[in-house]
GROMACS .gro file of C-alpha atoms in nm:
model
  490
    1MET     CA    1  -2.544  -3.975  -8.309
    2LYS     CA    2  -2.300  -3.965  -8.603
    3ARG     CA    3  -2.538  -4.169  -8.815
    4ILE     CA    4  -2.829  -3.940  -8.743
    5ILE     CA    5  -2.621  -3.634  -8.839
    6VAL     CA    6  -2.513  -3.797  -9.168
    7ILE     CA    7  -2.876  -3.889  -9.254
    8PHE     CA    8  -2.989  -3.528  -9.185
    9ILE     CA    9  -2.714  -3.392  -9.412
   10LEU     CA   10  -2.807  -3.631  -9.696
   11LEU     CA   11  -3.175  -3.544  -9.664
   12PHE     CA   12  -3.096  -3.174  -9.672
   13ILE     CA   13  -2.885  -3.209  -9.991
   14THR     CA   14  -3.147  -3.426 -10.161
   15GLY     CA   15  -3.424  -3.180 -10.076
   16ALA     CA   16  -3.222  -2.892 -10.217
   17VAL     CA   17  -3.156  -3.068 -10.549
   18PHE     CA   18  -3.519  -3.166 -10.585
   19ALA     CA   19  -3.634  -2.811 -10.529
   20GLN     CA   20  -3.393  -2.682 -10.790
   21LYS     CA   21  -3.522  -2.925 -11.057
   22LYS     CA   22  -3.878  -2.830 -10.983
   23ARG     CA   23  -3.809  -2.461 -11.033
   24ILE     CA   24  -3.636  -2.528 -11.365
   25GLN     CA   25  -3.932  -2.721 -11.491
   26LYS     CA   26  -4.175  -2.438 -11.405
   27LYS     CA   27  -4.006  -2.167 -11.611
   28PRO     CA   28  -4.237  -1.971 -11.851
   29VAL     CA   29  -4.274  -2.063 -12.216
   30ALA     CA   30  -4.126  -1.740 -12.342
   31ALA     CA   31  -3.818  -1.808 -12.148
   32GLN     CA   32  -3.799  -2.156 -12.280
   33LYS     CA   33  -3.838  -2.033 -12.631
   34LYS     CA   34  -3.579  -1.776 -12.582
   35ALA     CA   35  -3.338  -2.029 -12.455
   36SER     CA   36  -3.400  -2.253 -12.756
   37VAL     CA   37  -3.298  -1.981 -13.004
   38PRO     CA   38  -2.937  -2.024 -13.086
   39ASP     CA   39  -2.704  -1.734 -13.017
   40ASN     CA   40  -2.459  -1.672 -13.282
   41SER     CA   41  -2.235  -1.475 -13.044
   42ASP     CA   42  -2.182  -1.752 -12.787
   43THR     CA   43  -2.213  -2.114 -12.850
   44ILE     CA   44  -2.237  -2.197 -12.470
   45PRO     CA   45  -2.581  -2.109 -12.319
   46SER     CA   46  -2.595  -1.934 -11.965
   47ARG     CA   47  -2.788  -2.087 -11.674
   48THR     CA   48  -2.922  -1.922 -11.355
   49VAL     CA   49  -2.986  -2.119 -11.034
   50ILE     CA   50  -3.192  -1.954 -10.748
   51VAL     CA   51  -3.209  -2.138 -10.413
   52THR     CA   52  -3.483  -2.021 -10.175
   53SER     CA   53  -3.533  -2.159  -9.822
   54ALA     CA   54  -3.883  -2.138  -9.671
   55PHE     CA   55  -3.765  -2.220  -9.303
   56GLN     CA   56  -3.743  -1.931  -9.049
   57PRO     CA   57  -3.630  -2.024  -8.692
   58THR     CA   58  -3.823  -1.865  -8.400
   59LEU     CA   59  -3.791  -1.875  -8.013
   60LYS     CA   60  -4.067  -1.989  -7.784
   61THR     CA   61  -4.235  -1.713  -7.588
   62THR     CA   62  -4.113  -1.721  -7.228
   63SER     CA   63  -4.331  -1.662  -6.923
   64LYS     CA   64  -4.262  -1.337  -6.730
   65VAL     CA   65  -4.272  -1.272  -6.359
   66ASN     CA   66  -4.561  -1.061  -6.237
   67PHE     CA   67  -4.419  -0.793  -6.004
   68ASN     CA   68  -4.755  -0.656  -5.899
   69ALA     CA   69  -4.843  -0.920  -5.639
   70ALA     CA   70  -5.145  -0.887  -5.418
   71ILE     CA   71  -5.092  -0.753  -5.062
   72PRO     CA   72  -5.153  -1.025  -4.802
   73SER     CA   73  -5.424  -0.967  -4.549
   74PRO     CA   74  -5.300  -0.853  -4.203
   75ASP     CA   75  -5.256  -1.119  -3.936
   76SER     CA   76  -5.366  -1.001  -3.590
   77SER     CA   77  -5.271  -1.321  -3.412
   78ARG     CA   78  -4.974  -1.298  -3.170
   79PRO     CA   79  -4.687  -1.527  -3.273
   80GLN     CA   80  -4.544  -1.762  -3.014
   81LEU     CA   81  -4.168  -1.732  -3.039
   82GLN     CA   82  -3.938  -1.982  -2.874
   83TYR     CA   83  -3.597  -1.849  -2.766
   84ASN     CA   84  -3.303  -2.072  -2.695
   85VAL     CA   85  -3.022  -1.864  -2.533
   86PRO     CA   86  -2.699  -2.063  -2.508
   87ALA     CA   87  -2.484  -2.048  -2.193
   88GLN     CA   88  -2.259  -1.742  -2.191
   89ASN     CA   89  -1.950  -1.927  -2.077
   90LEU     CA   90  -1.642  -1.881  -2.285
   91VAL     CA   91  -1.379  -2.149  -2.264
   92PHE     CA   92  -1.053  -2.085  -2.440
   93SER     CA   93  -0.816  -2.362  -2.513
   94TYR     CA   94  -0.522  -2.124  -2.491
   95GLN     CA   95  -0.398  -2.047  -2.141
   96SER     CA   96  -0.181  -1.739  -2.096
   97PRO     CA   97   0.142  -1.804  -1.906
   98ALA     CA   98   0.198  -1.629  -1.573
   99LEU     CA   99   0.378  -1.296  -1.575
  100LYS     CA  100   0.711  -1.300  -1.396
  101ALA     CA  101   0.928  -1.001  -1.321
  102LEU     CA  102   1.272  -1.004  -1.468
  103ALA     CA  103   1.575  -0.951  -1.254
  104GLU     CA  104   1.707  -0.599  -1.269
  105ALA     CA  105   2.045  -0.560  -1.433
  106ILE     CA  106   2.260  -0.424  -1.153
  107ASP     CA  107   2.514  -0.167  -1.256
  108THR     CA  108   2.838  -0.320  -1.133
  109SER     CA  109   3.017   0.009  -1.177
  110VAL     CA  110   2.843   0.144  -0.864
  111GLN     CA  111   3.043   0.041  -0.559
  112TRP     CA  112   2.919   0.034  -0.201
  113GLU     CA  113   3.091   0.291   0.017
  114ASN     CA  114   3.107   0.279   0.395
  115LYS     CA  115   3.080   0.633   0.524
  116ASN     CA  116   3.175   0.747   0.873
  117PHE     CA  117   3.133   1.078   1.050
  118VAL     CA  118   3.223   1.256   1.374
  119LYS     CA  119   3.039   1.565   1.495
  120ALA     CA  120   3.153   1.774   1.790
  121GLY     CA  121   3.021   2.098   1.933
  122TYR     CA  122   2.986   2.317   2.238
  123GLY     CA  123   2.691   2.527   2.358
  124ASN     CA  124   2.593   2.761   2.636
  125PHE     CA  125   2.515   2.629   2.988
  126THR     CA  126   2.841   2.431   2.963
  127THR     CA  127   2.707   2.192   2.701
  128PRO     CA  128   2.964   1.981   2.518
  129TYR     CA  129   2.830   1.762   2.237
  130LEU     CA  130   2.987   1.460   2.066
  131GLN     CA  131   2.834   1.230   1.807
  132ALA     CA  132   2.986   0.965   1.578
  133GLY     CA  133   2.866   0.713   1.321
  134LEU     CA  134   3.044   0.416   1.165
  135SER     CA  135   2.936   0.178   0.890
  136PHE     CA  136   3.066  -0.165   0.789
  137GLY     CA  137   2.977  -0.435   0.538
  138ASP     CA  138   2.963  -0.479   0.162
  139GLY     CA  139   2.609  -0.345   0.116
  140VAL     CA  140   2.491  -0.670  -0.043
  141ASN     CA  141   2.520  -0.945   0.214
  142SER     CA  142   2.573  -0.738   0.528
  143VAL     CA  143   2.532  -0.383   0.654
  144VAL     CA  144   2.635  -0.277   1.006
  145ASN     CA  145   2.585   0.072   1.147
  146VAL     CA  146   2.719   0.189   1.484
  147HIS     CA  147   2.602   0.517   1.630
  148GLY     CA  148   2.709   0.691   1.950
  149LYS     CA  149   2.606   1.015   2.118
  150TYR     CA  150   2.710   1.204   2.431
  151THR     CA  151   2.600   1.538   2.570
  152THR     CA  152   2.582   1.708   2.909
  153SER     CA  153   2.467   2.044   3.033
  154LYS     CA  154   2.485   2.248   3.354
  155GLY     CA  155   2.275   2.555   3.430
  156THR     CA  156   2.299   2.842   3.682
  157ILE     CA  157   2.050   2.693   3.932
  158PRO     CA  158   2.199   2.449   4.186
  159PHE     CA  159   2.185   2.088   4.060
  160GLN     CA  160   2.040   2.202   3.725
  161GLN     CA  161   2.233   1.951   3.520
  162PHE     CA  162   2.197   1.633   3.320
  163SER     CA  163   2.398   1.401   3.095
  164LYS     CA  164   2.299   1.153   2.823
  165THR     CA  165   2.508   0.874   2.674
  166SER     CA  166   2.386   0.625   2.413
  167ILE     CA  167   2.543   0.364   2.186
  168GLU     CA  168   2.349   0.164   1.929
  169GLY     CA  169   2.447  -0.094   1.672
  170ILE     CA  170   2.216  -0.218   1.392
  171GLY     CA  171   2.303  -0.505   1.158
  172ILE     CA  172   2.124  -0.645   0.852
  173PHE     CA  173   2.240  -0.976   0.706
  174THR     CA  174   2.123  -1.178   0.407
  175GLY     CA  175   2.258  -1.435   0.164
  176PRO     CA  176   2.306  -1.379  -0.210
  177ALA     CA  177   2.041  -1.639  -0.300
  178SER     CA  178   1.829  -1.616   0.014
  179ASN     CA  179   1.487  -1.456   0.046
  180ASN     CA  180   1.526  -1.412   0.422
  181GLU     CA  181   1.674  -1.104   0.582
  182TRP     CA  182   1.800  -1.105   0.940
  183ASN     CA  183   1.808  -0.784   1.140
  184SER     CA  184   1.960  -0.733   1.483
  185GLN     CA  185   2.005  -0.448   1.726
  186LEU     CA  186   2.213  -0.392   2.039
  187PHE     CA  187   2.183  -0.076   2.248
  188PHE     CA  188   2.305   0.090   2.568
  189ASP     CA  189   2.160   0.407   2.716
  190ASN     CA  190   2.245   0.602   3.031
  191ASN     CA  191   2.054   0.911   3.143
  192ILE     CA  192   2.150   1.107   3.457
  193GLN     CA  193   1.908   1.374   3.578
  194TYR     CA  194   1.926   1.582   3.897
  195GLN     CA  195   1.605   1.690   4.071
  196TYR     CA  196   1.661   2.066   4.085
  197GLY     CA  197   1.428   2.359   4.152
  198PHE     CA  198   1.266   2.224   4.471
  199GLN     CA  199   1.076   2.455   4.705
  200PRO     CA  200   1.159   2.600   4.946
  201ASP     CA  201   1.521   2.645   4.852
  202THR     CA  202   1.618   2.634   5.218
  203LEU     CA  203   1.586   2.254   5.205
  204LYS     CA  204   1.920   2.079   5.202
  205PHE     CA  205   1.980   1.759   5.004
  206ALA     CA  206   2.290   1.563   4.921
  207ALA     CA  207   2.384   1.517   4.558
  208ASP     CA  208   2.308   1.144   4.570
  209ASP     CA  209   1.955   1.218   4.699
  210LEU     CA  210   1.885   1.439   4.398
  211ARG     CA  211   2.052   1.219   4.139
  212ASN     CA  212   1.847   0.988   3.917
  213SER     CA  213   2.057   0.757   3.703
  214PHE     CA  214   1.871   0.534   3.456
  215THR     CA  215   2.060   0.264   3.267
  216SER     CA  216   1.907   0.055   2.992
  217PHE     CA  217   2.062  -0.206   2.766
  218GLY     CA  218   1.932  -0.492   2.553
  219GLY     CA  219   1.885  -0.615   2.202
  220LYS     CA  220   1.645  -0.721   1.930
  221LEU     CA  221   1.654  -1.002   1.672
  222GLY     CA  222   1.417  -1.065   1.381
  223VAL     CA  223   1.383  -1.221   1.039
  224ARG     CA  224   1.159  -1.139   0.745
  225ASN     CA  225   1.115  -1.248   0.386
  226LYS     CA  226   1.219  -0.979   0.142
  227ALA     CA  227   0.952  -1.085  -0.110
  228MET     CA  228   0.635  -1.292  -0.076
  229ASN     CA  229   0.691  -1.661  -0.132
  230GLY     CA  230   0.497  -1.876  -0.377
  231TYR     CA  231   0.208  -1.907  -0.132
  232GLY     CA  232   0.169  -1.528  -0.097
  233ILE     CA  233   0.281  -1.534   0.269
  234ALA     CA  234   0.485  -1.259   0.435
  235TYR     CA  235   0.628  -1.296   0.784
  236ASN     CA  236   0.840  -1.091   1.026
  237PRO     CA  237   0.885  -1.260   1.367
  238ASN     CA  238   1.105  -1.079   1.615
  239ILE     CA  239   1.201  -1.085   1.982
  240SER     CA  240   1.346  -0.815   2.205
  241LEU     CA  241   1.487  -0.787   2.557
  242GLN     CA  242   1.541  -0.474   2.767
  243ILE     CA  243   1.704  -0.458   3.111
  244PHE     CA  244   1.644  -0.133   3.297
  245ASN     CA  245   1.761  -0.020   3.641
  246ASP     CA  246   1.827   0.294   3.842
  247ASN     CA  247   2.045   0.403   4.132
  248HIS     CA  248   1.768   0.343   4.389
  249SER     CA  249   1.774  -0.039   4.384
  250SER     CA  250   1.494  -0.065   4.130
  251SER     CA  251   1.522  -0.295   3.828
  252GLU     CA  252   1.301  -0.409   3.544
  253ASN     CA  253   1.317  -0.678   3.274
  254ASN     CA  254   1.098  -0.648   2.967
  255PHE     CA  255   1.071  -0.934   2.714
  256VAL     CA  256   0.861  -0.901   2.396
  257VAL     CA  257   0.775  -1.163   2.133
  258ASN     CA  258   0.599  -1.051   1.816
  259LEU     CA  259   0.485  -1.298   1.545
  260PRO     CA  260   0.310  -1.122   1.252
  261VAL     CA  261   0.206  -1.322   0.942
  262SER     CA  262   0.003  -1.213   0.638
  263LYS     CA  263  -0.143  -1.406   0.342
  264SER     CA  264  -0.240  -1.241   0.013
  265PHE     CA  265  -0.528  -1.360  -0.204
  266GLY     CA  266  -0.459  -1.201  -0.541
  267LYS     CA  267  -0.398  -0.828  -0.556
  268ILE     CA  268  -0.708  -0.718  -0.364
  269TYR     CA  269  -0.752  -0.934  -0.056
  270ALA     CA  270  -0.512  -1.016   0.226
  271PHE     CA  271  -0.546  -1.172   0.567
  272GLY     CA  272  -0.310  -1.094   0.852
  273ILE     CA  273  -0.271  -1.218   1.204
  274GLY     CA  274  -0.019  -1.144   1.474
  275LEU     CA  275   0.057  -1.269   1.823
  276THR     CA  276   0.227  -1.041   2.074
  277ALA     CA  277   0.347  -1.135   2.421
  278ASP     CA  278   0.480  -0.844   2.630
  279ILE     CA  279   0.618  -0.970   2.963
  280THR     CA  280   0.752  -0.733   3.230
  281SER     CA  281   0.895  -0.801   3.576
  282TYR     CA  282   0.959  -0.500   3.803
  283LYS     CA  283   1.132  -0.504   4.144
  284ASN     CA  284   1.144  -0.224   4.401
  285ASP     CA  285   1.223  -0.217   4.772
  286SER     CA  286   0.895  -0.048   4.866
  287ALA     CA  287   0.667  -0.209   4.604
  288GLY     CA  288   0.821  -0.556   4.598
  289THR     CA  289   0.791  -0.756   4.275
  290ILE     CA  290   0.528  -0.657   4.018
  291ASP     CA  291   0.450  -0.867   3.710
  292ASN     CA  292   0.290  -0.676   3.425
  293ASN     CA  293   0.202  -0.906   3.134
  294LEU     CA  294   0.011  -0.821   2.818
  295TYR     CA  295  -0.098  -1.065   2.545
  296TYR     CA  296  -0.305  -0.991   2.236
  297LEU     CA  297  -0.392  -1.119   1.888
  298THR     CA  298  -0.438  -0.900   1.579
  299PRO     CA  299  -0.645  -1.084   1.314
  300SER     CA  300  -0.757  -0.859   1.030
  301MET     CA  301  -0.885  -0.872   0.674
  302GLN     CA  302  -0.755  -0.624   0.420
  303PHE     CA  303  -0.929  -0.505   0.104
  304LYS     CA  304  -0.711  -0.292  -0.121
  305THR     CA  305  -0.788  -0.132  -0.457
  306PRO     CA  306  -0.625   0.168  -0.629
  307ASN     CA  307  -0.886   0.403  -0.481
  308PHE     CA  308  -1.003   0.234  -0.162
  309ASN     CA  309  -0.827   0.061   0.130
  310LEU     CA  310  -1.008  -0.115   0.414
  311ASN     CA  311  -0.865  -0.296   0.714
  312ALA     CA  312  -1.122  -0.470   0.933
  313GLY     CA  313  -1.036  -0.673   1.239
  314VAL     CA  314  -1.051  -0.709   1.615
  315ILE     CA  315  -0.787  -0.735   1.887
  316PRO     CA  316  -0.865  -0.984   2.163
  317SER     CA  317  -0.632  -0.897   2.450
  318TRP     CA  318  -0.547  -1.015   2.800
  319ASP     CA  319  -0.414  -0.735   3.021
  320ASN     CA  320  -0.288  -0.907   3.337
  321LYS     CA  321  -0.551  -1.181   3.283
  322ILE     CA  322  -0.830  -0.926   3.223
  323PHE     CA  323  -0.990  -0.990   2.881
  324SER     CA  324  -1.101  -0.708   2.653
  325MET     CA  325  -1.196  -0.691   2.286
  326LEU     CA  326  -1.059  -0.392   2.095
  327PRO     CA  327  -1.170  -0.268   1.752
  328ASN     CA  328  -0.933  -0.238   1.458
  329ILE     CA  329  -1.113  -0.079   1.161
  330THR     CA  330  -0.950   0.174   0.927
  331ALA     CA  331  -1.046   0.300   0.582
  332GLU     CA  332  -0.893   0.531   0.321
  333VAL     CA  333  -1.058   0.668   0.006
  334LYS     CA  334  -0.847   0.826  -0.266
  335ILE     CA  335  -0.988   1.118  -0.465
  336LYS     CA  336  -0.845   1.315  -0.756
  337GLU     CA  337  -0.578   1.070  -0.863
  338GLU     CA  338  -0.436   1.007  -0.516
  339LYS     CA  339  -0.377   1.375  -0.445
  340PHE     CA  340  -0.650   1.387  -0.180
  341ILE     CA  341  -0.727   1.101   0.061
  342LEU     CA  342  -1.008   1.078   0.314
  343MET     CA  343  -0.941   0.857   0.616
  344ALA     CA  344  -1.143   0.733   0.910
  345GLY     CA  345  -1.109   0.465   1.173
  346TRP     CA  346  -1.215   0.307   1.498
  347ILE     CA  347  -0.916   0.150   1.669
  348GLY     CA  348  -0.808   0.025   2.008
  349TYR     CA  349  -0.460  -0.025   2.147
  350PHE     CA  350  -0.247  -0.044   2.461
  351ASN     CA  351   0.035   0.180   2.577
  352LYS     CA  352   0.249  -0.052   2.786
  353THR     CA  353   0.339   0.113   3.117
  354THR     CA  354   0.688   0.028   3.238
  355TYR     CA  355   0.941   0.198   3.460
  356ALA     CA  356   1.151   0.270   3.151
  357SER     CA  357   0.862   0.433   2.963
  358LEU     CA  358   0.772   0.653   3.263
  359ALA     CA  359   1.133   0.765   3.309
  360SER     CA  360   1.157   0.860   2.940
  361VAL     CA  361   0.861   1.098   2.986
  362ASN     CA  362   0.950   1.241   3.329
  363PRO     CA  363   1.303   1.169   3.459
  364TRP     CA  364   1.229   1.354   3.787
  365LEU     CA  365   0.988   1.083   3.906
  366GLN     CA  366   1.009   0.861   4.210
  367PRO     CA  367   1.022   0.484   4.151
  368PRO     CA  368   0.661   0.378   4.082
  369THR     CA  369   0.472   0.152   4.322
  370PHE     CA  370   0.231   0.011   4.060
  371LEU     CA  371   0.221  -0.057   3.682
  372LEU     CA  372  -0.112  -0.037   3.497
  373ASN     CA  373  -0.123  -0.047   3.118
  374THR     CA  374  -0.304   0.238   2.943
  375HIS     CA  375  -0.606   0.122   2.745
  376ILE     CA  376  -0.716   0.355   2.460
  377LYS     CA  377  -1.011   0.345   2.220
  378GLU     CA  378  -0.990   0.605   1.944
  379GLN     CA  379  -1.234   0.722   1.678
  380TYR     CA  380  -1.087   0.953   1.417
  381ALA     CA  381  -1.151   1.116   1.081
  382GLY     CA  382  -0.929   1.328   0.864
  383PHE     CA  383  -0.766   1.383   0.530
  384LYS     CA  384  -0.422   1.399   0.374
  385GLY     CA  385  -0.283   1.473   0.034
  386SER     CA  386  -0.059   1.693  -0.175
  387ALA     CA  387  -0.089   2.017  -0.367
  388GLY     CA  388   0.144   2.027  -0.661
  389ASN     CA  389   0.471   1.839  -0.662
  390HIS     CA  390   0.621   1.972  -0.338
  391PHE     CA  391   0.353   2.061  -0.082
  392THR     CA  392   0.192   1.795   0.145
  393TYR     CA  393  -0.060   1.819   0.428
  394ASN     CA  394  -0.226   1.598   0.689
  395ALA     CA  395  -0.508   1.674   0.936
  396LYS     CA  396  -0.697   1.452   1.179
  397VAL     CA  397  -0.954   1.493   1.457
  398SER     CA  398  -0.978   1.216   1.718
  399TYR     CA  399  -1.200   1.131   2.012
  400LEU     CA  400  -1.024   0.912   2.270
  401ASN     CA  401  -1.150   0.717   2.567
  402ILE     CA  402  -0.848   0.655   2.794
  403SER     CA  403  -0.828   0.413   3.087
  404ASN     CA  404  -0.544   0.383   3.341
  405GLN     CA  405  -0.350   0.688   3.227
  406PRO     CA  406  -0.037   0.760   3.443
  407LEU     CA  407  -0.016   1.119   3.570
  408PHE     CA  408   0.269   1.306   3.743
  409VAL     CA  409   0.206   1.527   4.045
  410ASN     CA  410   0.456   1.712   4.264
  411ASP     CA  411   0.564   1.553   4.588
  412THR     CA  412   0.439   1.805   4.846
  413ILE     CA  413   0.654   1.661   5.126
  414ASN     CA  414   0.999   1.744   4.989
  415GLY     CA  415   0.908   1.905   4.657
  416LYS     CA  416   1.203   1.761   4.465
  417SER     CA  417   1.038   1.479   4.271
  418PHE     CA  418   0.713   1.367   4.108
  419ILE     CA  419   0.478   1.092   4.223
  420VAL     CA  420   0.310   0.867   3.969
  421LEU     CA  421  -0.071   0.865   3.996
  422ASN     CA  422  -0.330   0.671   3.800
  423GLU     CA  423  -0.638   0.809   3.625
  424SER     CA  424  -0.888   0.526   3.578
  425ASN     CA  425  -1.090   0.698   3.303
  426MET     CA  426  -1.077   1.021   3.104
  427LYS     CA  427  -1.170   1.168   2.765
  428ASP     CA  428  -0.958   1.351   2.512
  429ILE     CA  429  -1.041   1.545   2.195
  430ARG     CA  430  -0.722   1.559   1.990
  431ILE     CA  431  -0.659   1.777   1.684
  432HIS     CA  432  -0.346   1.708   1.485
  433GLY     CA  433  -0.214   1.882   1.174
  434GLU     CA  434   0.101   1.862   0.961
  435VAL     CA  435   0.232   2.053   0.660
  436GLY     CA  436   0.546   1.995   0.460
  437TYR     CA  437   0.741   2.125   0.167
  438THR     CA  438   0.994   1.898  -0.004
  439MET     CA  439   1.216   1.956  -0.306
  440GLN     CA  440   1.377   1.628  -0.411
  441GLU     CA  441   1.639   1.534  -0.150
  442LYS     CA  442   1.788   1.881  -0.130
  443PHE     CA  443   1.538   2.073   0.082
  444SER     CA  444   1.259   1.978   0.323
  445LEU     CA  445   1.056   2.180   0.571
  446LEU     CA  446   0.808   2.008   0.804
  447ALA     CA  447   0.585   2.153   1.076
  448GLY     CA  448   0.320   1.999   1.298
  449ALA     CA  449   0.097   2.074   1.597
  450THR     CA  450  -0.119   1.866   1.831
  451LEU     CA  451  -0.391   2.002   2.059
  452ASN     CA  452  -0.537   1.792   2.344
  453GLN     CA  453  -0.854   1.882   2.532
  454TYR     CA  454  -0.875   1.648   2.834
  455SER     CA  455  -1.205   1.618   3.019
  456ASN     CA  456  -1.425   1.398   3.243
  457LEU     CA  457  -1.145   1.291   3.475
  458LYS     CA  458  -1.270   1.050   3.737
  459ASP     CA  459  -0.991   1.042   4.000
  460ASN     CA  460  -0.795   1.367   3.958
  461ASP     CA  461  -0.878   1.734   3.920
  462LYS     CA  462  -0.653   1.789   3.618
  463PRO     CA  463  -0.440   1.577   3.382
  464TRP     CA  464  -0.116   1.642   3.572
  465GLY     CA  465   0.197   1.614   3.360
  466LEU     CA  466   0.024   1.569   3.021
  467LEU     CA  467   0.098   1.821   2.746
  468PRO     CA  468  -0.208   2.011   2.619
  469ILE     CA  469  -0.021   2.156   2.320
  470GLU     CA  470   0.272   2.013   2.124
  471ILE     CA  471   0.447   2.198   1.840
  472ASN     CA  472   0.742   2.070   1.639
  473GLY     CA  473   0.924   2.153   1.320
  474ALA     CA  474   1.224   2.039   1.118
  475LEU     CA  475   1.437   2.191   0.843
  476ARG     CA  476   1.687   2.001   0.623
  477TRP     CA  477   1.885   2.169   0.347
  478HIS     CA  478   2.168   2.010   0.150
  479ALA     CA  479   2.344   2.330   0.053
  480THR     CA  480   2.617   2.133  -0.126
  481LYS     CA  481   2.714   1.769  -0.155
  482ASP     CA  482   2.905   1.772   0.174
  483VAL     CA  483   2.718   2.046   0.365
  484LEU     CA  484   2.387   1.983   0.541
  485LEU     CA  485   2.204   2.257   0.733
  486ARG     CA  486   1.964   2.129   0.999
  487SER     CA  487   1.724   2.299   1.237
  488ASP     CA  488   1.466   2.156   1.480
  489VAL     CA  489   1.208   2.307   1.713
  490PHE     CA  490   1.004   2.133   1.984
   0.00000   0.00000   0.00000
């Protein structure tokens, strides 16, 4: 390449010199003559050299794009398109760790305080009143509460008097690192009621003939897990024993075993099952020994979301070896951000009939000669909710089919007591309503009413001894830190 460049430079110089000589040779004669005449003014002659290049560089004409292309002819044929949609499964290599709640920082400056109280009073109809409450424990590993109550009253009618004495102790125990909580209860109750107001008043009875003394004592023991374990299982087995007797040589032992267990599947689904064995043995001089045993299972499936709750299950039961299948379906629908809830259900259950339960309803009764458990199937619908931050309400309408309902009718022979009768089947339309007003923990006012319309009795003319209307109310007002005003109506 260097050689070629050197040759081109030499050729260019040679061509230029040759062209210059040729032009000098072609000058006109006059000019040559003029140049040959000597100039006296300058002895050195002047020369003029003119170099002219005949080469002019040019660029090759480039081809241009034609922007006015012809429109293609329309194609009426339908294209066959092949679609290949990949699987819409997203697999992420990153796995989020499980969320775990942090332990709350307990304020150690707050100390547990055991508070005790004694309340004493006196009312008309010679009614002294005494009540006391004691508390023990540290509030962390153990809490024990003891409560006692005594009252008696005597009216102007002969033998119009009663007395009630009760003592109850409740204990809750747990370890600092244990998830199990043990709860226990011991109780004693004595109720003395005289059968007054008999007709005609010319009848004469001794005080022991009119006196009904019912004594009950027993206990309860159970354990539960305070939080669900790693398998999502919650349990609360418990057992209880009650011994009941009167002053007419009647006695009763009632033993109950309850084993409820539930398993959660995420936050929405849960399955629960429970086994209950309610065993009763009753002894009476006229009725002999009566065994009243009730066993049932409570399997159910729960579906729970923020706006809808559903519990669906059945209750297979054996009432003194007689099998029956009871429904257990309830539903709740939340509307308007939980301020209004619609509820409906179809449920079945038993009211266990014992001597103790009958005496708690009507203490003027004679010792029963039979024990039949009340079997109830209920269909209901209603609503509940709140208006504002303080006002709450609840209303429900129920249709009940009742079997083996105990009734109480006057003894027409001596007129001083009630005889227990049995109604094999009856209907009831029940309307229940509640309203309440609550302001923090300082003031609360609650009122409720229940209306019962009994019909279609099979064995009796009327539902003797059952209340057609029940009205109750309660008022609580913490006027100051140490002053509580309370009022109740029944």
